[in-house]
PDB file of C-alpha atoms in Angstrom:
ATOM      1  CA  MET U   1     124.488  95.908  88.769  1.00 98.00           C
ATOM      2  CA  LYS U   2     126.100  98.641  90.833  1.00 98.00           C
ATOM      3  CA  ILE U   3     123.881 100.363  93.390  1.00 98.00           C
ATOM      4  CA  TYR U   4     124.837 103.576  95.214  1.00 98.00           C
ATOM      5  CA  ILE U   5     122.720 104.243  98.322  1.00 98.00           C
ATOM      6  CA  LEU U   6     123.082 107.916  99.271  1.00 98.00           C
ATOM      7  CA  ARG U   7     122.112 109.761 102.428  1.00 97.00           C
ATOM      8  CA  HIS U   8     121.142 113.416 101.891  1.00 97.00           C
ATOM      9  CA  GLY U   9     123.262 116.432 102.862  1.00 96.00           C
ATOM     10  CA  THR U  10     122.778 118.471 106.019  1.00 95.00           C
ATOM     11  CA  THR U  11     119.807 120.687 106.889  1.00 96.00           C
ATOM     12  CA  GLU U  12     119.077 123.418 109.411  1.00 95.00           C
ATOM     13  CA  TRP U  13     117.282 120.824 111.551  1.00 95.00           C
ATOM     14  CA  ASN U  14     120.413 118.644 111.575  1.00 91.00           C
ATOM     15  CA  ASN U  15     122.302 121.593 113.044  1.00 90.00           C
ATOM     16  CA  LYS U  16     119.570 122.196 115.633  1.00 93.00           C
ATOM     17  CA  HIS U  17     119.524 118.447 116.506  1.00 93.00           C
ATOM     18  CA  LEU U  18     115.826 118.159 115.625  1.00 96.00           C
ATOM     19  CA  ILE U  19     114.150 114.937 114.501  1.00 96.00           C
ATOM     20  CA  GLN U  20     113.176 115.422 110.848  1.00 95.00           C
ATOM     21  CA  GLY U  21     111.363 112.242 109.895  1.00 96.00           C
ATOM     22  CA  GLN U  22     109.000 113.024 107.023  1.00 96.00           C
ATOM     23  CA  THR U  23     108.943 116.775 107.704  1.00 96.00           C
ATOM     24  CA  ASP U  24     110.144 118.368 104.468  1.00 97.00           C
ATOM     25  CA  ILE U  25     113.234 120.354 105.458  1.00 96.00           C
ATOM     26  CA  PRO U  26     115.489 121.612 102.607  1.00 97.00           C
ATOM     27  CA  LEU U  27     119.272 121.430 102.500  1.00 97.00           C
ATOM     28  CA  ASP U  28     121.184 124.207 104.206  1.00 96.00           C
ATOM     29  CA  ASP U  29     124.182 125.886 102.560  1.00 96.00           C
ATOM     30  CA  PHE U  30     126.602 123.361 104.051  1.00 95.00           C
ATOM     31  CA  GLY U  31     124.445 120.488 102.798  1.00 96.00           C
ATOM     32  CA  LYS U  32     124.519 121.976  99.291  1.00 97.00           C
ATOM     33  CA  LEU U  33     128.314 122.280  99.538  1.00 96.00           C
ATOM     34  CA  MET U  34     128.615 118.651 100.626  1.00 96.00           C
ATOM     35  CA  ALA U  35     126.500 117.556  97.664  1.00 97.00           C
ATOM     36  CA  LYS U  36     128.511 119.702  95.245  1.00 97.00           C
ATOM     37  CA  GLU U  37     131.828 118.322  96.497  1.00 97.00           C
ATOM     38  CA  THR U  38     130.419 114.775  96.395  1.00 97.00           C
ATOM     39  CA  GLY U  39     129.487 115.358  92.767  1.00 97.00           C
ATOM     40  CA  LYS U  40     133.005 116.511  91.967  1.00 97.00           C
ATOM     41  CA  GLY U  41     134.422 113.427  93.684  1.00 97.00           C
ATOM     42  CA  ILE U  42     132.101 111.139  91.739  1.00 97.00           C
ATOM     43  CA  LYS U  43     133.107 112.896  88.511  1.00 97.00           C
ATOM     44  CA  GLY U  44     136.756 112.313  89.376  1.00 96.00           C
ATOM     45  CA  LYS U  45     136.047 108.604  89.743  1.00 96.00           C
ATOM     46  CA  GLY U  46     134.283 108.495  86.374  1.00 96.00           C
ATOM     47  CA  ILE U  47     131.050 107.168  87.910  1.00 97.00           C
ATOM     48  CA  THR U  48     127.876 107.551  85.879  1.00 96.00           C
ATOM     49  CA  PHE U  49     124.277 106.514  86.560  1.00 97.00           C
ATOM     50  CA  ASP U  50     121.709 104.925  84.256  1.00 96.00           C
ATOM     51  CA  LYS U  51     118.854 105.374  86.723  1.00 97.00           C
ATOM     52  CA  VAL U  52     118.355 107.710  89.678  1.00 98.00           C
ATOM     53  CA  TYR U  53     115.677 107.233  92.333  1.00 98.00           C
ATOM     54  CA  SER U  54     114.970 109.613  95.196  1.00 98.00           C
ATOM     55  CA  SER U  55     112.765 110.198  98.167  1.00 98.00           C
ATOM     56  CA  PRO U  56     110.303 112.962  97.255  1.00 98.00           C
ATOM     57  CA  LEU U  57     111.424 114.938 100.329  1.00 98.00           C
ATOM     58  CA  SER U  58     113.381 117.967  99.136  1.00 98.00           C
ATOM     59  CA  ARG U  59     116.570 117.312 101.112  1.00 98.00           C
ATOM     60  CA  SER U  60     117.088 114.000  99.308  1.00 98.00           C
ATOM     61  CA  TYR U  61     115.896 115.149  95.892  1.00 98.00           C
ATOM     62  CA  GLU U  62     118.077 118.277  95.970  1.00 98.00           C
ATOM     63  CA  THR U  63     121.103 116.289  97.143  1.00 98.00           C
ATOM     64  CA  ALA U  64     120.748 113.970  94.148  1.00 98.00           C
ATOM     65  CA  LYS U  65     120.221 116.859  91.735  1.00 97.00           C
ATOM     66  CA  VAL U  66     123.264 118.824  92.936  1.00 97.00           C
ATOM     67  CA  ILE U  67     125.472 115.721  92.840  1.00 97.00           C
ATOM     68  CA  LEU U  68     124.340 114.840  89.327  1.00 97.00           C
ATOM     69  CA  GLU U  69     124.818 118.392  88.046  1.00 96.00           C
ATOM     70  CA  ASN U  70     128.396 118.423  89.368  1.00 96.00           C
ATOM     71  CA  SER U  71     129.400 115.025  87.999  1.00 95.00           C
ATOM     72  CA  ASN U  72     129.148 113.447  84.553  1.00 86.00           C
ATOM     73  CA  ASN U  73     125.405 112.989  85.012  1.00 91.00           C
ATOM     74  CA  SER U  74     123.687 116.201  83.906  1.00 85.00           C
ATOM     75  CA  LYS U  75     121.177 114.262  81.773  1.00 87.00           C
ATOM     76  CA  ALA U  76     120.277 112.036  84.728  1.00 90.00           C
ATOM     77  CA  ALA U  77     119.628 115.181  86.799  1.00 89.00           C
ATOM     78  CA  GLN U  78     116.627 115.852  84.561  1.00 92.00           C
ATOM     79  CA  ASN U  79     115.239 112.347  85.012  1.00 94.00           C
ATOM     80  CA  ILE U  80     115.193 111.705  88.774  1.00 98.00           C
ATOM     81  CA  ILE U  81     112.378 109.314  89.667  1.00 98.00           C
ATOM     82  CA  THR U  82     110.761 109.889  93.053  1.00 98.00           C
ATOM     83  CA  ASP U  83     109.248 107.053  95.062  1.00 98.00           C
ATOM     84  CA  GLU U  84     107.204 107.413  98.268  1.00 98.00           C
ATOM     85  CA  ARG U  85     108.788 104.230  99.641  1.00 98.00           C
ATOM     86  CA  LEU U  86     112.117 106.067  99.904  1.00 98.00           C
ATOM     87  CA  LYS U  87     110.835 108.624 102.435  1.00 98.00           C
ATOM     88  CA  GLU U  88     112.401 108.694 105.885  1.00 98.00           C
ATOM     89  CA  LEU U  89     110.883 106.856 108.849  1.00 98.00           C
ATOM     90  CA  HIS U  90     107.763 108.663 110.049  1.00 97.00           C
ATOM     91  CA  PHE U  91     108.302 109.560 113.717  1.00 96.00           C
ATOM     92  CA  GLY U  92     104.762 110.840 114.263  1.00 94.00           C
ATOM     93  CA  PHE U  93     104.440 112.921 117.435  1.00 93.00           C
ATOM     94  CA  MET U  94     108.239 112.808 117.840  1.00 95.00           C
ATOM     95  CA  ASP U  95     108.874 114.759 114.600  1.00 94.00           C
ATOM     96  CA  GLY U  96     110.430 118.124 115.394  1.00 95.00           C
ATOM     97  CA  GLY U  97     111.575 117.047 118.861  1.00 95.00           C
ATOM     98  CA  LYS U  98     115.123 117.723 120.008  1.00 95.00           C
ATOM     99  CA  VAL U  99     117.223 114.563 119.780  1.00 95.00           C
ATOM    100  CA  GLU U 100     118.862 114.855 123.202  1.00 94.00           C
ATOM    101  CA  GLU U 101     115.562 115.602 124.955  1.00 95.00           C
ATOM    102  CA  MET U 102     113.754 112.718 123.276  1.00 94.00           C
ATOM    103  CA  GLN U 103     116.596 110.332 124.125  1.00 94.00           C
ATOM    104  CA  ALA U 104     116.362 111.363 127.797  1.00 95.00           C
ATOM    105  CA  ASP U 105     112.544 111.145 127.927  1.00 94.00           C
ATOM    106  CA  GLU U 106     111.617 107.851 129.627  1.00 93.00           C
ATOM    107  CA  SER U 107     108.129 108.025 128.106  1.00 91.00           C
ATOM    108  CA  SER U 108     109.360 108.395 124.527  1.00 94.00           C
ATOM    109  CA  PRO U 109     110.072 105.435 122.213  1.00 96.00           C
ATOM    110  CA  PHE U 110     112.914 107.526 120.778  1.00 97.00           C
ATOM    111  CA  ARG U 111     115.046 106.734 123.838  1.00 97.00           C
ATOM    112  CA  TYR U 112     115.686 103.340 122.230  1.00 97.00           C
ATOM    113  CA  PHE U 113     115.974 104.465 118.614  1.00 97.00           C
ATOM    114  CA  LYS U 114     119.752 104.223 118.253  1.00 94.00           C
ATOM    115  CA  SER U 115     120.771 102.104 121.251  1.00 95.00           C
ATOM    116  CA  ALA U 116     118.176  99.313 120.939  1.00 97.00           C
ATOM    117  CA  PRO U 117     116.064  99.497 117.752  1.00 98.00           C
ATOM    118  CA  ASP U 118     114.219  96.276 118.629  1.00 98.00           C
ATOM    119  CA  LYS U 119     113.072  97.955 121.854  1.00 98.00           C
ATOM    120  CA  TYR U 120     112.102 101.038 119.835  1.00 98.00           C
ATOM    121  CA  GLU U 121     109.794  98.797 117.809  1.00 98.00           C
ATOM    122  CA  ASN U 122     108.180  97.457 120.991  1.00 97.00           C
ATOM    123  CA  ALA U 123     107.871 100.939 122.482  1.00 97.00           C
ATOM    124  CA  VAL U 124     106.068 102.221 119.376  1.00 96.00           C
ATOM    125  CA  TYR U 125     103.705  99.241 119.563  1.00 94.00           C
ATOM    126  CA  GLU U 126     103.042 100.136 123.212  1.00 94.00           C
ATOM    127  CA  TRP U 127     102.486 103.807 122.374  1.00 92.00           C
ATOM    128  CA  LYS U 128      99.949 102.842 119.715  1.00 88.00           C
ATOM    129  CA  TYR U 129      98.113 100.605 122.185  1.00 86.00           C
ATOM    130  CA  ASN U 130      97.978 103.369 124.798  1.00 86.00           C
ATOM    131  CA  ASN U 131      96.952 106.048 122.298  1.00 84.00           C
ATOM    132  CA  GLU U 132      94.272 104.393 120.219  1.00 75.00           C
ATOM    133  CA  GLY U 133      92.506 107.682 119.597  1.00 65.00           C
ATOM    134  CA  ALA U 134      95.663 109.298 118.279  1.00 57.00           C
ATOM    135  CA  SER U 135      96.221 106.353 115.961  1.00 50.00           C
ATOM    136  CA  GLU U 136      93.470 107.763 113.744  1.00 53.00           C
ATOM    137  CA  SER U 137      95.770 110.656 112.914  1.00 63.00           C
ATOM    138  CA  ARG U 138      98.709 109.568 110.770  1.00 59.00           C
ATOM    139  CA  THR U 139     100.588 112.757 111.586  1.00 68.00           C
ATOM    140  CA  GLN U 140     100.745 111.707 115.249  1.00 86.00           C
ATOM    141  CA  THR U 141     101.279 107.952 114.865  1.00 91.00           C
ATOM    142  CA  PRO U 142     104.895 106.751 114.572  1.00 95.00           C
ATOM    143  CA  GLU U 143     105.825 104.239 111.902  1.00 96.00           C
ATOM    144  CA  LEU U 144     107.217 100.895 113.040  1.00 97.00           C
ATOM    145  CA  LEU U 145     110.735  99.985 111.968  1.00 98.00           C
ATOM    146  CA  SER U 146     109.260  96.755 110.594  1.00 98.00           C
ATOM    147  CA  GLU U 147     106.968  98.855 108.375  1.00 98.00           C
ATOM    148  CA  LEU U 148     109.949 100.901 107.204  1.00 98.00           C
ATOM    149  CA  CYS U 149     111.851  97.707 106.363  1.00 98.00           C
ATOM    150  CA  SER U 150     108.836  96.343 104.501  1.00 98.00           C
ATOM    151  CA  ARG U 151     108.565  99.328 102.166  1.00 98.00           C
ATOM    152  CA  ALA U 152     112.340  99.344 101.642  1.00 98.00           C
ATOM    153  CA  LYS U 153     112.212  95.666 100.655  1.00 98.00           C
ATOM    154  CA  ASN U 154     109.262  96.312  98.330  1.00 98.00           C
ATOM    155  CA  PHE U 155     111.184  99.074  96.584  1.00 98.00           C
ATOM    156  CA  MET U 156     114.151  96.780  96.008  1.00 98.00           C
ATOM    157  CA  THR U 157     112.105  93.828  94.741  1.00 98.00           C
ATOM    158  CA  ASP U 158     109.642  95.883  92.663  1.00 98.00           C
ATOM    159  CA  ILE U 159     112.089  98.371  91.133  1.00 98.00           C
ATOM    160  CA  ILE U 160     115.781  97.612  91.526  1.00 98.00           C
ATOM    161  CA  GLU U 161     115.736  93.860  90.956  1.00 97.00           C
ATOM    162  CA  GLU U 162     113.772  94.373  87.727  1.00 96.00           C
ATOM    163  CA  LEU U 163     116.427  96.607  86.139  1.00 97.00           C
ATOM    164  CA  PRO U 164     118.980  95.364  83.568  1.00 96.00           C
ATOM    165  CA  GLU U 165     121.934  93.709  85.284  1.00 94.00           C
ATOM    166  CA  ASP U 166     124.455  96.100  83.751  1.00 96.00           C
ATOM    167  CA  SER U 167     122.729  99.140  85.303  1.00 97.00           C
ATOM    168  CA  SER U 168     124.393 101.713  87.527  1.00 97.00           C
ATOM    169  CA  VAL U 169     121.810 103.068  89.965  1.00 98.00           C
ATOM    170  CA  LEU U 170     121.773 105.950  92.460  1.00 98.00           C
ATOM    171  CA  ILE U 171     119.233 105.855  95.320  1.00 98.00           C
ATOM    172  CA  SER U 172     119.023 109.162  97.215  1.00 98.00           C
ATOM    173  CA  THR U 173     117.348 108.768 100.571  1.00 98.00           C
ATOM    174  CA  HIS U 174     117.651 109.176 104.362  1.00 98.00           C
ATOM    175  CA  GLY U 175     119.487 107.832 107.399  1.00 96.00           C
ATOM    176  CA  ALA U 176     117.036 105.226 108.679  1.00 98.00           C
ATOM    177  CA  LEU U 177     115.657 104.334 105.259  1.00 98.00           C
ATOM    178  CA  SER U 178     119.173 103.669 103.952  1.00 98.00           C
ATOM    179  CA  LYS U 179     119.682 101.225 106.836  1.00 98.00           C
ATOM    180  CA  ALA U 180     116.348  99.564 106.023  1.00 98.00           C
ATOM    181  CA  LEU U 181     117.528  99.040 102.444  1.00 98.00           C
ATOM    182  CA  LEU U 182     120.751  97.541 103.789  1.00 98.00           C
ATOM    183  CA  MET U 183     118.797  95.294 106.168  1.00 98.00           C
ATOM    184  CA  TYR U 184     117.197  93.712 103.100  1.00 98.00           C
ATOM    185  CA  ILE U 185     120.487  93.632 101.205  1.00 98.00           C
ATOM    186  CA  ARG U 186     122.194  91.899 104.149  1.00 97.00           C
ATOM    187  CA  GLY U 187     119.345  89.403 104.455  1.00 97.00           C
ATOM    188  CA  GLU U 188     118.880  90.530 108.057  1.00 97.00           C
ATOM    189  CA  SER U 189     115.534  90.368 109.875  1.00 96.00           C
ATOM    190  CA  ASP U 190     116.629  90.969 113.488  1.00 97.00           C
ATOM    191  CA  LEU U 191     115.746  94.589 114.285  1.00 98.00           C
ATOM    192  CA  ALA U 192     118.332  94.582 117.076  1.00 97.00           C
ATOM    193  CA  LYS U 193     120.886  94.666 114.218  1.00 97.00           C
ATOM    194  CA  PHE U 194     119.102  97.428 112.310  1.00 97.00           C
ATOM    195  CA  TRP U 195     121.976  99.918 112.490  1.00 96.00           C
ATOM    196  CA  GLY U 196     124.585  97.403 111.313  1.00 93.00           C
ATOM    197  CA  ASP U 197     127.851  99.328 111.032  1.00 89.00           C
ATOM    198  CA  GLY U 198     126.234 102.616 111.986  1.00 91.00           C
ATOM    199  CA  LEU U 199     124.467 105.546 110.387  1.00 93.00           C
ATOM    200  CA  LEU U 200     125.747 106.729 107.018  1.00 95.00           C
ATOM    201  CA  PRO U 201     127.311 110.210 107.245  1.00 93.00           C
ATOM    202  CA  ASN U 202     125.567 113.012 105.385  1.00 94.00           C
ATOM    203  CA  CYS U 203     126.300 112.521 101.672  1.00 96.00           C
ATOM    204  CA  GLY U 204     127.821 109.147 102.550  1.00 96.00           C
ATOM    205  CA  ILE U 205     127.193 106.349 100.055  1.00 98.00           C
ATOM    206  CA  ALA U 206     126.888 102.594 100.578  1.00 98.00           C
ATOM    207  CA  ILE U 207     128.063 100.853  97.402  1.00 98.00           C
ATOM    208  CA  VAL U 208     126.457  97.514  96.598  1.00 98.00           C
ATOM    209  CA  GLU U 209     126.721  95.005  93.755  1.00 98.00           C
ATOM    210  CA  LEU U 210     123.737  92.912  92.674  1.00 98.00           C
ATOM    211  CA  THR U 211     123.768  89.754  90.586  1.00 97.00           C
ATOM    212  CA  MET U 212     120.561  87.946  89.692  1.00 94.00           C
ATOM    213  CA  HIS U 213     120.673  84.151  89.585  1.00 90.00           C
ATOM    214  CA  GLU U 214     117.464  82.859  87.969  1.00 85.00           C
ATOM    215  CA  LYS U 215     115.510  85.758  89.499  1.00 84.00           C
ATOM    216  CA  SER U 216     117.173  85.202  92.877  1.00 94.00           C
ATOM    217  CA  PRO U 217     119.177  88.253  94.030  1.00 97.00           C
ATOM    218  CA  ALA U 218     122.729  87.971  95.348  1.00 97.00           C
ATOM    219  CA  TYR U 219     124.036  91.148  96.989  1.00 98.00           C
ATOM    220  CA  THR U 220     127.591  92.116  97.911  1.00 98.00           C
ATOM    221  CA  ILE U 221     128.385  95.240  99.926  1.00 98.00           C
ATOM    222  CA  VAL U 222     131.476  96.748  98.301  1.00 98.00           C
ATOM    223  CA  ASP U 223     131.796  99.799 100.570  1.00 98.00           C
ATOM    224  CA  LYS U 224     129.680 100.344 103.695  1.00 96.00           C
ATOM    225  CA  ALA U 225     130.132 104.116 103.836  1.00 96.00           C
ATOM    226  CA  ALA U 226     132.079 105.757 101.014  1.00 97.00           C
ATOM    227  CA  THR U 227     132.526 109.522 100.983  1.00 96.00           C
ATOM    228  CA  PHE U 228     133.637 111.478  97.934  1.00 96.00           C
ATOM    229  CA  TYR U 229     134.334 114.792  99.660  1.00 93.00           C
ATOM    230  CA  ASP U 230     137.314 116.051 101.642  1.00 89.00           C
ATOM    231  CA  ASP U 231     137.893 114.800 105.204  1.00 83.00           C
ATOM    232  CA  GLU U 232     137.991 118.386 106.461  1.00 84.00           C
ATOM    233  CA  LEU U 233     134.430 118.832 105.231  1.00 86.00           C
ATOM    234  CA  LYS U 234     133.442 115.625 106.999  1.00 80.00           C
ATOM    235  CA  LYS U 235     134.704 116.980 110.320  1.00 80.00           C
ATOM    236  CA  GLN U 236     132.381 119.996 110.042  1.00 82.00           C
ATOM    237  CA  ALA U 237     129.204 117.951 109.583  1.00 78.00           C
ATOM    238  CA  PRO U 238     126.850 117.680 112.599  1.00 74.00           C
ATOM    239  CA  LYS U 239     126.599 114.270 114.249  1.00 72.00           C
ATOM    240  CA  LEU U 240     123.224 113.403 115.775  1.00 63.00           C
ATOM    241  CA  LEU U 241     123.235 109.690 116.623  1.00 62.00           C
TER     242      LEU U 241
END
């Protein structure tokens, strides 16, 4: 099985350096262009998909749809399956915050998000302990990275590993969720290594092969961060982390 793990195109909040989390922000014009050019690149490579799964958040769903419509996958564009487990990490009270300000805030768990994800996990635990009242409101309570990894693993075991072995599958999702999927694929449980080789670029794709041996999965990462659009376009994309 060939699995293509896609991070969505850019949004207005990417350009403003705002934390998106599970806030539903659509693609901006540049994000749509990235998706269109990615589709053309995929078409040029002759890549087709038997199944397409997406986060229900519009930036991921639209990225998948635009890519499929601009490659040899117009039929698949009408059959995108959404799954709640593919949503981005929920940052709770940090959603909508400016990245640089949250990184500099000594009271915010986000200061550890990229540099020390294991410490981010501990800081979220501490925040929950100190804000028990707020924990009743899901909109305010941040999700643990371990919870993110758990739902990513469940998606892979429940959905992907049950597909026919000759399938070609596109998974359209988000920055942190894509790394959670790759944590499972790598067989990694140490959150300090959550980011692995770094965040996928917008419209970047991790390409993975899966072979099942008596219901036991064996994964191989073929390409950690493939891009199918021009390098000049890549240089224009905003970089947050």
